[in-house]
Amino acid sequence: MVRRHWTVYAALAVGVATCARVNAQVQYATGQNVAPIFEGWERNPDGSYNMVFGYLNRNYEEEVDLPIGTGNSITIGDEVYGDRGQPTHFYPRRQRFLFRVVVPKDWDEKRKVVWTLTSHGKTDQAKGWLQPEWELSQDVMVENMGGGVPDPNNKAPVVDVGPVSLATVSHPLSLTATATDDGLPKPYRRTPSNPDRDSQPRRPRGVDIKWTQYRGPGRVTFNPSASSVVYGEPLTFTSKASFSAPGTYVLRAIANDGQLFTTRDITVTVSGSDR
């Protein structure tokens, strides 16, 4: 009888574990919340600090919009602020190192900066403070972005955005961004110790530019949204942005060399009709 009881319990345990694994593998296209994430903190040359944030949109397809307000706010110490540079448009899945909140050099190491998001009926908070273990370095950021072994001499690309014309809902807006890079990290080379290195699936070395929507009352579609990767020469990338609704938008150009990236934001006011 005892053996039978243990057999039943073991079977139940296996069944529960199997169900847990199945549930852990469920992927939701829509209907899930956006969780803010505190990435860590940085030291600035003037002694102040950056509190760095990103997020996880738990959906695999749904892009979520959360306007600045009680459902998308920043609290610094005991004061609640609406707008501190956080996004209002949230792409699916994990988006890292998106914005920084600057605090002064005399900031108490236990005092918190809190980003609060409410989406699909759930409120989440990311709380950041100057925990020594959470200090960010270039190496930490490269590793978290999947850039491989950091090149200590690498500098982030420089990105600029050309002038933009008046934008309307009925006509796509032309966007031109340029990027220059220092040529690091260098392209992968086959060596005697790594004869198959070139055949490994990797992002090509070089710089590319990608456009994203950071804020806005409607949906922005970029055509194309990203350039090809270019190595050893300046990159110019032209894209067309289409807007689903009038209003004020923030668009972000991202230049990435495979390890480090630089962003440039532009504000675009879109009218409902041609002027």
PDB file of C-alpha atoms in Angstrom:
ATOM      1  CA  MET A   1       0.000   0.000   0.000  1.00  0.00           C
ATOM      2  CA  VAL A   2       2.780   2.389   0.826  1.00  0.00           C
ATOM      3  CA  ARG A   3       4.422   1.772  -2.529  1.00  0.00           C
ATOM      4  CA  ARG A   4       1.145   2.498  -4.304  1.00  0.00           C
ATOM      5  CA  HIS A   5       0.750   5.778  -2.451  1.00  0.00           C
ATOM      6  CA  TRP A   6       4.250   6.851  -3.436  1.00  0.00           C
ATOM      7  CA  THR A   7       3.541   5.855  -7.037  1.00  0.00           C
ATOM      8  CA  VAL A   8       0.406   8.009  -7.094  1.00  0.00           C
ATOM      9  CA  TYR A   9       2.225  10.966  -5.550  1.00  0.00           C
ATOM     10  CA  ALA A  10       5.081  10.612  -8.018  1.00  0.00           C
ATOM     11  CA  ALA A  11       2.653  10.514 -10.925  1.00  0.00           C
ATOM     12  CA  LEU A  12       0.916  13.625  -9.647  1.00  0.00           C
ATOM     13  CA  ALA A  13       4.245  15.412  -9.228  1.00  0.00           C
ATOM     14  CA  VAL A  14       5.257  14.549 -12.782  1.00  0.00           C
ATOM     15  CA  GLY A  15       1.899  15.758 -14.064  1.00  0.00           C
ATOM     16  CA  VAL A  16       2.160  19.069 -12.209  1.00  0.00           C
ATOM     17  CA  ALA A  17       5.729  19.606 -13.427  1.00  0.00           C
ATOM     18  CA  THR A  18       4.681  18.874 -17.001  1.00  0.00           C
ATOM     19  CA  CYS A  19       1.792  21.343 -16.761  1.00  0.00           C
ATOM     20  CA  ALA A  20       4.148  23.967 -15.332  1.00  0.00           C
ATOM     21  CA  ARG A  21       6.549  23.501 -18.245  1.00  0.00           C
ATOM     22  CA  VAL A  22       3.702  23.785 -20.758  1.00  0.00           C
ATOM     23  CA  ASN A  23       2.384  26.934 -19.093  1.00  0.00           C
ATOM     24  CA  ALA A  24       5.870  28.436 -19.044  1.00  0.00           C
ATOM     25  CA  GLN A  25       6.095  27.936 -22.803  1.00  0.00           C
ATOM     26  CA  VAL A  26       2.783  29.638 -23.626  1.00  0.00           C
ATOM     27  CA  GLN A  27       3.295  32.704 -25.808  1.00  0.00           C
ATOM     28  CA  TYR A  28       0.635  35.398 -25.917  1.00  0.00           C
ATOM     29  CA  ALA A  29       0.191  37.534 -29.004  1.00  0.00           C
ATOM     30  CA  THR A  30      -1.962  40.159 -27.256  1.00  0.00           C
ATOM     31  CA  GLY A  31      -3.634  41.018 -23.986  1.00  0.00           C
ATOM     32  CA  GLN A  32      -0.598  40.958 -21.682  1.00  0.00           C
ATOM     33  CA  ASN A  33       0.894  43.770 -19.616  1.00  0.00           C
ATOM     34  CA  VAL A  34       4.048  45.845 -20.039  1.00  0.00           C
ATOM     35  CA  ALA A  35       6.514  45.561 -17.141  1.00  0.00           C
ATOM     36  CA  PRO A  36       9.021  48.406 -16.567  1.00  0.00           C
ATOM     37  CA  ILE A  37      12.577  47.319 -15.758  1.00  0.00           C
ATOM     38  CA  PHE A  38      15.380  49.110 -13.933  1.00  0.00           C
ATOM     39  CA  GLU A  39      18.558  48.289 -15.870  1.00  0.00           C
ATOM     40  CA  GLY A  40      21.057  49.887 -13.471  1.00  0.00           C
ATOM     41  CA  TRP A  41      22.753  53.230 -12.920  1.00  0.00           C
ATOM     42  CA  GLU A  42      25.619  55.212 -14.447  1.00  0.00           C
ATOM     43  CA  ARG A  43      28.026  57.875 -13.204  1.00  0.00           C
ATOM     44  CA  ASN A  44      28.168  61.158 -15.125  1.00  0.00           C
ATOM     45  CA  PRO A  45      31.344  63.284 -15.421  1.00  0.00           C
ATOM     46  CA  ASP A  46      29.771  66.086 -13.357  1.00  0.00           C
ATOM     47  CA  GLY A  47      29.095  63.707 -10.441  1.00  0.00           C
ATOM     48  CA  SER A  48      25.403  63.211 -11.109  1.00  0.00           C
ATOM     49  CA  TYR A  49      23.883  59.798 -11.844  1.00  0.00           C
ATOM     50  CA  ASN A  50      21.694  58.262 -14.537  1.00  0.00           C
ATOM     51  CA  MET A  51      18.975  55.847 -13.562  1.00  0.00           C
ATOM     52  CA  VAL A  52      18.532  53.674 -16.662  1.00  0.00           C
ATOM     53  CA  PHE A  53      15.273  51.934 -17.576  1.00  0.00           C
ATOM     54  CA  GLY A  54      13.880  49.541 -20.178  1.00  0.00           C
ATOM     55  CA  TYR A  55      10.818  47.322 -20.319  1.00  0.00           C
ATOM     56  CA  LEU A  56       9.340  43.937 -21.142  1.00  0.00           C
ATOM     57  CA  ASN A  57       6.167  43.941 -23.214  1.00  0.00           C
ATOM     58  CA  ARG A  58       4.921  40.435 -22.486  1.00  0.00           C
ATOM     59  CA  ASN A  59       3.071  40.277 -25.796  1.00  0.00           C
ATOM     60  CA  TYR A  60       4.698  38.747 -28.842  1.00  0.00           C
ATOM     61  CA  GLU A  61       2.729  40.854 -31.337  1.00  0.00           C
ATOM     62  CA  GLU A  62       0.763  43.642 -29.664  1.00  0.00           C
ATOM     63  CA  GLU A  63       2.287  47.117 -29.555  1.00  0.00           C
ATOM     64  CA  VAL A  64       0.921  48.902 -26.503  1.00  0.00           C
ATOM     65  CA  ASP A  65       0.395  52.661 -26.111  1.00  0.00           C
ATOM     66  CA  LEU A  66       0.410  54.186 -22.611  1.00  0.00           C
ATOM     67  CA  PRO A  67       0.160  57.999 -22.550  1.00  0.00           C
ATOM     68  CA  ILE A  68       1.953  60.028 -19.911  1.00  0.00           C
ATOM     69  CA  GLY A  69      -0.183  60.190 -16.760  1.00  0.00           C
ATOM     70  CA  THR A  70      -1.136  57.988 -13.849  1.00  0.00           C
ATOM     71  CA  GLY A  71      -0.668  54.914 -16.032  1.00  0.00           C
ATOM     72  CA  ASN A  72       2.836  55.948 -17.128  1.00  0.00           C
ATOM     73  CA  SER A  73       4.620  58.064 -14.545  1.00  0.00           C
ATOM     74  CA  ILE A  74       7.974  58.609 -12.853  1.00  0.00           C
ATOM     75  CA  THR A  75       8.380  59.147  -9.111  1.00  0.00           C
ATOM     76  CA  ILE A  76      11.647  60.711  -7.947  1.00  0.00           C
ATOM     77  CA  GLY A  77      12.010  60.434  -4.214  1.00  0.00           C
ATOM     78  CA  ASP A  78       8.638  61.538  -2.876  1.00  0.00           C
ATOM     79  CA  GLU A  79       7.586  63.582  -5.912  1.00  0.00           C
ATOM     80  CA  VAL A  80       5.522  62.200  -8.789  1.00  0.00           C
ATOM     81  CA  TYR A  81       6.420  63.523 -12.223  1.00  0.00           C
ATOM     82  CA  GLY A  82       4.492  62.943 -15.396  1.00  0.00           C
ATOM     83  CA  ASP A  83       7.053  63.333 -18.129  1.00  0.00           C
ATOM     84  CA  ARG A  84      10.674  62.390 -17.528  1.00  0.00           C
ATOM     85  CA  GLY A  85      11.487  61.187 -21.022  1.00  0.00           C
ATOM     86  CA  GLN A  86       9.925  57.739 -20.811  1.00  0.00           C
ATOM     87  CA  PRO A  87       8.364  56.104 -23.900  1.00  0.00           C
ATOM     88  CA  THR A  88       4.638  55.932 -24.504  1.00  0.00           C
ATOM     89  CA  HIS A  89       4.803  53.396 -27.357  1.00  0.00           C
ATOM     90  CA  PHE A  90       5.867  49.882 -26.366  1.00  0.00           C
ATOM     91  CA  TYR A  91       7.101  47.315 -28.870  1.00  0.00           C
ATOM     92  CA  PRO A  92       6.745  43.595 -28.145  1.00  0.00           C
ATOM     93  CA  ARG A  93       9.151  41.784 -25.829  1.00  0.00           C
ATOM     94  CA  ARG A  94      12.343  43.059 -24.186  1.00  0.00           C
ATOM     95  CA  GLN A  95      13.619  46.557 -24.986  1.00  0.00           C
ATOM     96  CA  ARG A  96      16.760  47.542 -23.084  1.00  0.00           C
ATOM     97  CA  PHE A  97      18.462  50.780 -21.975  1.00  0.00           C
ATOM     98  CA  LEU A  98      15.777  53.075 -23.410  1.00  0.00           C
ATOM     99  CA  PHE A  99      15.935  56.198 -21.272  1.00  0.00           C
ATOM    100  CA  ARG A 100      17.727  57.803 -18.359  1.00  0.00           C
ATOM    101  CA  VAL A 101      16.534  59.829 -15.395  1.00  0.00           C
ATOM    102  CA  VAL A 102      19.273  62.115 -14.059  1.00  0.00           C
ATOM    103  CA  VAL A 103      19.610  62.605 -10.300  1.00  0.00           C
ATOM    104  CA  PRO A 104      22.083  64.964  -8.568  1.00  0.00           C
ATOM    105  CA  LYS A 105      25.489  64.005  -7.202  1.00  0.00           C
ATOM    106  CA  ASP A 106      24.277  64.309  -3.605  1.00  0.00           C
ATOM    107  CA  TRP A 107      21.508  61.786  -4.232  1.00  0.00           C
ATOM    108  CA  ASP A 108      20.973  59.498  -1.237  1.00  0.00           C
ATOM    109  CA  GLU A 109      22.001  55.962  -2.207  1.00  0.00           C
ATOM    110  CA  LYS A 110      18.800  54.514  -0.741  1.00  0.00           C
ATOM    111  CA  ARG A 111      16.446  57.022  -2.361  1.00  0.00           C
ATOM    112  CA  LYS A 112      14.462  55.560  -5.229  1.00  0.00           C
ATOM    113  CA  VAL A 113      13.377  56.493  -8.725  1.00  0.00           C
ATOM    114  CA  VAL A 114      10.230  54.553  -9.627  1.00  0.00           C
ATOM    115  CA  TRP A 115       8.675  54.016 -13.048  1.00  0.00           C
ATOM    116  CA  THR A 116       5.025  52.966 -12.856  1.00  0.00           C
ATOM    117  CA  LEU A 117       3.089  51.437 -15.755  1.00  0.00           C
ATOM    118  CA  THR A 118      -0.530  50.295 -15.844  1.00  0.00           C
ATOM    119  CA  SER A 119      -1.575  48.181 -18.827  1.00  0.00           C
ATOM    120  CA  HIS A 120      -4.306  45.610 -19.410  1.00  0.00           C
ATOM    121  CA  GLY A 121      -5.526  46.108 -15.852  1.00  0.00           C
ATOM    122  CA  LYS A 122      -2.187  45.419 -14.158  1.00  0.00           C
ATOM    123  CA  THR A 123       0.135  47.922 -12.483  1.00  0.00           C
ATOM    124  CA  ASP A 124       3.880  47.252 -12.359  1.00  0.00           C
ATOM    125  CA  GLN A 125       6.745  49.283 -10.925  1.00  0.00           C
ATOM    126  CA  ALA A 126      10.485  49.360 -11.544  1.00  0.00           C
ATOM    127  CA  LYS A 127      12.421  50.775  -8.588  1.00  0.00           C
ATOM    128  CA  GLY A 128      15.957  52.016  -9.026  1.00  0.00           C
ATOM    129  CA  TRP A 129      18.501  53.189  -6.483  1.00  0.00           C
ATOM    130  CA  LEU A 130      22.279  53.340  -6.174  1.00  0.00           C
ATOM    131  CA  GLN A 131      22.896  49.736  -5.231  1.00  0.00           C
ATOM    132  CA  PRO A 132      26.666  49.294  -5.836  1.00  0.00           C
ATOM    133  CA  GLU A 133      26.215  45.971  -7.664  1.00  0.00           C
ATOM    134  CA  TRP A 134      23.865  47.622 -10.171  1.00  0.00           C
ATOM    135  CA  GLU A 135      26.371  50.108 -11.585  1.00  0.00           C
ATOM    136  CA  LEU A 136      26.444  49.823 -15.364  1.00  0.00           C
ATOM    137  CA  SER A 137      29.574  49.709 -17.478  1.00  0.00           C
ATOM    138  CA  GLN A 138      30.061  49.555 -21.216  1.00  0.00           C
ATOM    139  CA  ASP A 139      30.996  45.881 -20.930  1.00  0.00           C
ATOM    140  CA  VAL A 140      27.807  45.053 -19.030  1.00  0.00           C
ATOM    141  CA  MET A 141      25.663  46.797 -21.628  1.00  0.00           C
ATOM    142  CA  VAL A 142      27.405  45.047 -24.525  1.00  0.00           C
ATOM    143  CA  GLU A 143      26.934  41.641 -22.926  1.00  0.00           C
ATOM    144  CA  ASN A 144      23.259  42.334 -22.183  1.00  0.00           C
ATOM    145  CA  MET A 145      22.679  43.430 -25.783  1.00  0.00           C
ATOM    146  CA  GLY A 146      24.221  40.202 -27.104  1.00  0.00           C
ATOM    147  CA  GLY A 147      27.251  41.918 -28.617  1.00  0.00           C
ATOM    148  CA  GLY A 148      29.759  39.227 -27.694  1.00  0.00           C
ATOM    149  CA  VAL A 149      33.154  39.983 -26.163  1.00  0.00           C
ATOM    150  CA  PRO A 150      33.413  43.782 -25.711  1.00  0.00           C
ATOM    151  CA  ASP A 151      36.110  45.621 -27.646  1.00  0.00           C
ATOM    152  CA  PRO A 152      37.704  48.018 -25.113  1.00  0.00           C
ATOM    153  CA  ASN A 153      38.645  50.500 -27.850  1.00  0.00           C
ATOM    154  CA  ASN A 154      35.229  50.632 -29.456  1.00  0.00           C
ATOM    155  CA  LYS A 155      33.339  53.933 -29.556  1.00  0.00           C
ATOM    156  CA  ALA A 156      29.619  54.239 -30.184  1.00  0.00           C
ATOM    157  CA  PRO A 157      28.507  55.345 -33.663  1.00  0.00           C
ATOM    158  CA  VAL A 158      27.557  58.960 -34.339  1.00  0.00           C
ATOM    159  CA  VAL A 159      24.087  59.449 -35.803  1.00  0.00           C
ATOM    160  CA  ASP A 160      22.479  62.566 -37.256  1.00  0.00           C
ATOM    161  CA  VAL A 161      19.034  63.175 -38.723  1.00  0.00           C
ATOM    162  CA  GLY A 162      18.413  65.544 -41.620  1.00  0.00           C
ATOM    163  CA  PRO A 163      15.705  68.232 -41.674  1.00  0.00           C
ATOM    164  CA  VAL A 164      12.127  66.983 -41.964  1.00  0.00           C
ATOM    165  CA  SER A 165       9.267  68.608 -43.843  1.00  0.00           C
ATOM    166  CA  LEU A 166       5.702  69.158 -42.691  1.00  0.00           C
ATOM    167  CA  ALA A 167       3.963  65.852 -42.063  1.00  0.00           C
ATOM    168  CA  THR A 168       0.384  64.844 -42.827  1.00  0.00           C
ATOM    169  CA  VAL A 169      -1.647  61.708 -42.357  1.00  0.00           C
ATOM    170  CA  SER A 170      -2.246  61.404 -46.092  1.00  0.00           C
ATOM    171  CA  HIS A 171       1.390  61.568 -47.225  1.00  0.00           C
ATOM    172  CA  PRO A 172       4.385  59.620 -45.847  1.00  0.00           C
ATOM    173  CA  LEU A 173       7.190  61.661 -44.318  1.00  0.00           C
ATOM    174  CA  SER A 174      10.687  61.232 -45.735  1.00  0.00           C
ATOM    175  CA  LEU A 175      13.376  60.642 -43.092  1.00  0.00           C
ATOM    176  CA  THR A 176      17.121  60.652 -43.725  1.00  0.00           C
ATOM    177  CA  ALA A 177      19.637  59.586 -41.091  1.00  0.00           C
ATOM    178  CA  THR A 178      23.404  59.289 -41.379  1.00  0.00           C
ATOM    179  CA  ALA A 179      25.827  57.330 -39.223  1.00  0.00           C
ATOM    180  CA  THR A 180      29.601  57.203 -38.961  1.00  0.00           C
ATOM    181  CA  ASP A 181      31.604  54.672 -36.978  1.00  0.00           C
ATOM    182  CA  ASP A 182      35.186  53.992 -35.910  1.00  0.00           C
ATOM    183  CA  GLY A 183      35.356  50.589 -37.624  1.00  0.00           C
ATOM    184  CA  LEU A 184      35.249  48.703 -34.328  1.00  0.00           C
ATOM    185  CA  PRO A 185      34.587  45.965 -33.570  1.00  0.00           C
ATOM    186  CA  LYS A 186      36.403  44.611 -36.612  1.00  0.00           C
ATOM    187  CA  PRO A 187      34.861  41.978 -38.910  1.00  0.00           C
ATOM    188  CA  TYR A 188      35.211  38.352 -37.895  1.00  0.00           C
ATOM    189  CA  ARG A 189      38.253  36.580 -39.327  1.00  0.00           C
ATOM    190  CA  ARG A 190      38.891  32.890 -39.856  1.00  0.00           C
ATOM    191  CA  THR A 191      41.943  31.807 -37.875  1.00  0.00           C
ATOM    192  CA  PRO A 192      43.738  28.455 -37.488  1.00  0.00           C
ATOM    193  CA  SER A 193      42.213  28.103 -34.031  1.00  0.00           C
ATOM    194  CA  ASN A 194      38.744  29.047 -35.326  1.00  0.00           C
ATOM    195  CA  PRO A 195      38.549  27.726 -38.917  1.00  0.00           C
ATOM    196  CA  ASP A 196      34.729  27.805 -38.989  1.00  0.00           C
ATOM    197  CA  ARG A 197      34.318  31.213 -37.394  1.00  0.00           C
ATOM    198  CA  ASP A 198      32.966  32.881 -40.556  1.00  0.00           C
ATOM    199  CA  SER A 199      30.288  30.213 -40.921  1.00  0.00           C
ATOM    200  CA  GLN A 200      28.798  30.883 -37.498  1.00  0.00           C
ATOM    201  CA  PRO A 201      25.451  32.725 -37.631  1.00  0.00           C
ATOM    202  CA  ARG A 202      26.268  36.242 -36.462  1.00  0.00           C
ATOM    203  CA  ARG A 203      25.250  39.810 -37.155  1.00  0.00           C
ATOM    204  CA  PRO A 204      27.696  41.172 -39.779  1.00  0.00           C
ATOM    205  CA  ARG A 205      30.216  43.652 -38.403  1.00  0.00           C
ATOM    206  CA  GLY A 206      29.488  47.271 -39.242  1.00  0.00           C
ATOM    207  CA  VAL A 207      26.874  49.901 -38.467  1.00  0.00           C
ATOM    208  CA  ASP A 208      23.178  49.968 -39.257  1.00  0.00           C
ATOM    209  CA  ILE A 209      20.334  52.430 -38.611  1.00  0.00           C
ATOM    210  CA  LYS A 210      16.853  51.591 -37.413  1.00  0.00           C
ATOM    211  CA  TRP A 211      13.803  53.840 -36.989  1.00  0.00           C
ATOM    212  CA  THR A 212      11.356  53.292 -34.125  1.00  0.00           C
ATOM    213  CA  GLN A 213       8.330  55.044 -32.699  1.00  0.00           C
ATOM    214  CA  TYR A 214       8.997  56.369 -29.201  1.00  0.00           C
ATOM    215  CA  ARG A 215       5.823  58.363 -28.621  1.00  0.00           C
ATOM    216  CA  GLY A 216       2.672  59.389 -30.436  1.00  0.00           C
ATOM    217  CA  PRO A 217      -1.138  59.257 -30.473  1.00  0.00           C
ATOM    218  CA  GLY A 218      -1.300  56.810 -33.397  1.00  0.00           C
ATOM    219  CA  ARG A 219       0.725  54.134 -35.103  1.00  0.00           C
ATOM    220  CA  VAL A 220       3.814  54.874 -37.216  1.00  0.00           C
ATOM    221  CA  THR A 221       4.903  52.561 -40.028  1.00  0.00           C
ATOM    222  CA  PHE A 222       8.444  52.883 -41.411  1.00  0.00           C
ATOM    223  CA  ASN A 223       9.274  51.690 -44.913  1.00  0.00           C
ATOM    224  CA  PRO A 224      11.856  50.320 -44.604  1.00  0.00           C
ATOM    225  CA  SER A 225      12.396  50.349 -40.839  1.00  0.00           C
ATOM    226  CA  ALA A 226      16.071  49.360 -40.903  1.00  0.00           C
ATOM    227  CA  SER A 227      19.076  49.681 -43.186  1.00  0.00           C
ATOM    228  CA  SER A 228      21.539  47.035 -44.199  1.00  0.00           C
ATOM    229  CA  VAL A 229      24.802  46.748 -42.257  1.00  0.00           C
ATOM    230  CA  VAL A 230      27.658  48.791 -43.714  1.00  0.00           C
ATOM    231  CA  TYR A 231      31.304  48.498 -42.684  1.00  0.00           C
ATOM    232  CA  GLY A 232      34.150  50.922 -43.272  1.00  0.00           C
ATOM    233  CA  GLU A 233      32.206  53.851 -44.704  1.00  0.00           C
ATOM    234  CA  PRO A 234      29.529  56.361 -43.677  1.00  0.00           C
ATOM    235  CA  LEU A 235      25.944  55.165 -43.891  1.00  0.00           C
ATOM    236  CA  THR A 236      23.006  57.193 -45.207  1.00  0.00           C
ATOM    237  CA  PHE A 237      19.568  55.683 -44.711  1.00  0.00           C
ATOM    238  CA  THR A 238      16.307  57.051 -46.086  1.00  0.00           C
ATOM    239  CA  SER A 239      12.931  55.798 -44.922  1.00  0.00           C
ATOM    240  CA  LYS A 240       9.271  56.801 -45.270  1.00  0.00           C
ATOM    241  CA  ALA A 241       7.146  57.214 -42.146  1.00  0.00           C
ATOM    242  CA  SER A 242       3.355  56.883 -42.383  1.00  0.00           C
ATOM    243  CA  PHE A 243       1.108  58.075 -39.549  1.00  0.00           C
ATOM    244  CA  SER A 244      -2.311  56.684 -38.659  1.00  0.00           C
ATOM    245  CA  ALA A 245      -3.516  59.784 -36.785  1.00  0.00           C
ATOM    246  CA  PRO A 246      -2.638  63.473 -36.425  1.00  0.00           C
ATOM    247  CA  GLY A 247      -0.743  64.744 -33.399  1.00  0.00           C
ATOM    248  CA  THR A 248       2.764  65.055 -31.979  1.00  0.00           C
ATOM    249  CA  TYR A 249       5.141  62.117 -32.324  1.00  0.00           C
ATOM    250  CA  VAL A 250       8.668  61.330 -31.157  1.00  0.00           C
ATOM    251  CA  LEU A 251      10.625  59.175 -33.577  1.00  0.00           C
ATOM    252  CA  ARG A 252      13.947  57.589 -32.688  1.00  0.00           C
ATOM    253  CA  ALA A 253      16.854  56.757 -34.990  1.00  0.00           C
ATOM    254  CA  ILE A 254      19.210  54.104 -33.590  1.00  0.00           C
ATOM    255  CA  ALA A 255      22.717  53.568 -34.970  1.00  0.00           C
ATOM    256  CA  ASN A 256      24.221  50.264 -33.832  1.00  0.00           C
ATOM    257  CA  ASP A 257      27.684  48.847 -34.524  1.00  0.00           C
ATOM    258  CA  GLY A 258      26.849  45.419 -33.101  1.00  0.00           C
ATOM    259  CA  GLN A 259      28.089  46.278 -29.619  1.00  0.00           C
ATOM    260  CA  LEU A 260      27.336  49.930 -28.879  1.00  0.00           C
ATOM    261  CA  PHE A 261      24.491  52.124 -30.045  1.00  0.00           C
ATOM    262  CA  THR A 262      23.522  55.795 -30.195  1.00  0.00           C
ATOM    263  CA  THR A 263      20.034  57.253 -30.464  1.00  0.00           C
ATOM    264  CA  ARG A 264      18.707  60.482 -31.913  1.00  0.00           C
ATOM    265  CA  ASP A 265      15.120  61.602 -31.250  1.00  0.00           C
ATOM    266  CA  ILE A 266      13.098  63.980 -33.389  1.00  0.00           C
ATOM    267  CA  THR A 267       9.677  65.480 -32.690  1.00  0.00           C
ATOM    268  CA  VAL A 268       7.229  65.535 -35.583  1.00  0.00           C
ATOM    269  CA  THR A 269       3.855  67.296 -35.653  1.00  0.00           C
ATOM    270  CA  VAL A 270       1.444  65.581 -38.003  1.00  0.00           C
ATOM    271  CA  SER A 271      -1.605  67.384 -39.369  1.00  0.00           C
ATOM    272  CA  GLY A 272      -4.815  65.694 -40.428  1.00  0.00           C
ATOM    273  CA  SER A 273      -4.785  67.077 -43.948  1.00  0.00           C
ATOM    274  CA  ASP A 274      -2.514  68.733 -46.498  1.00  0.00           C
ATOM    275  CA  ARG A 275      -1.824  72.405 -45.946  1.00  0.00           C
TER     276      ARG A 275
END
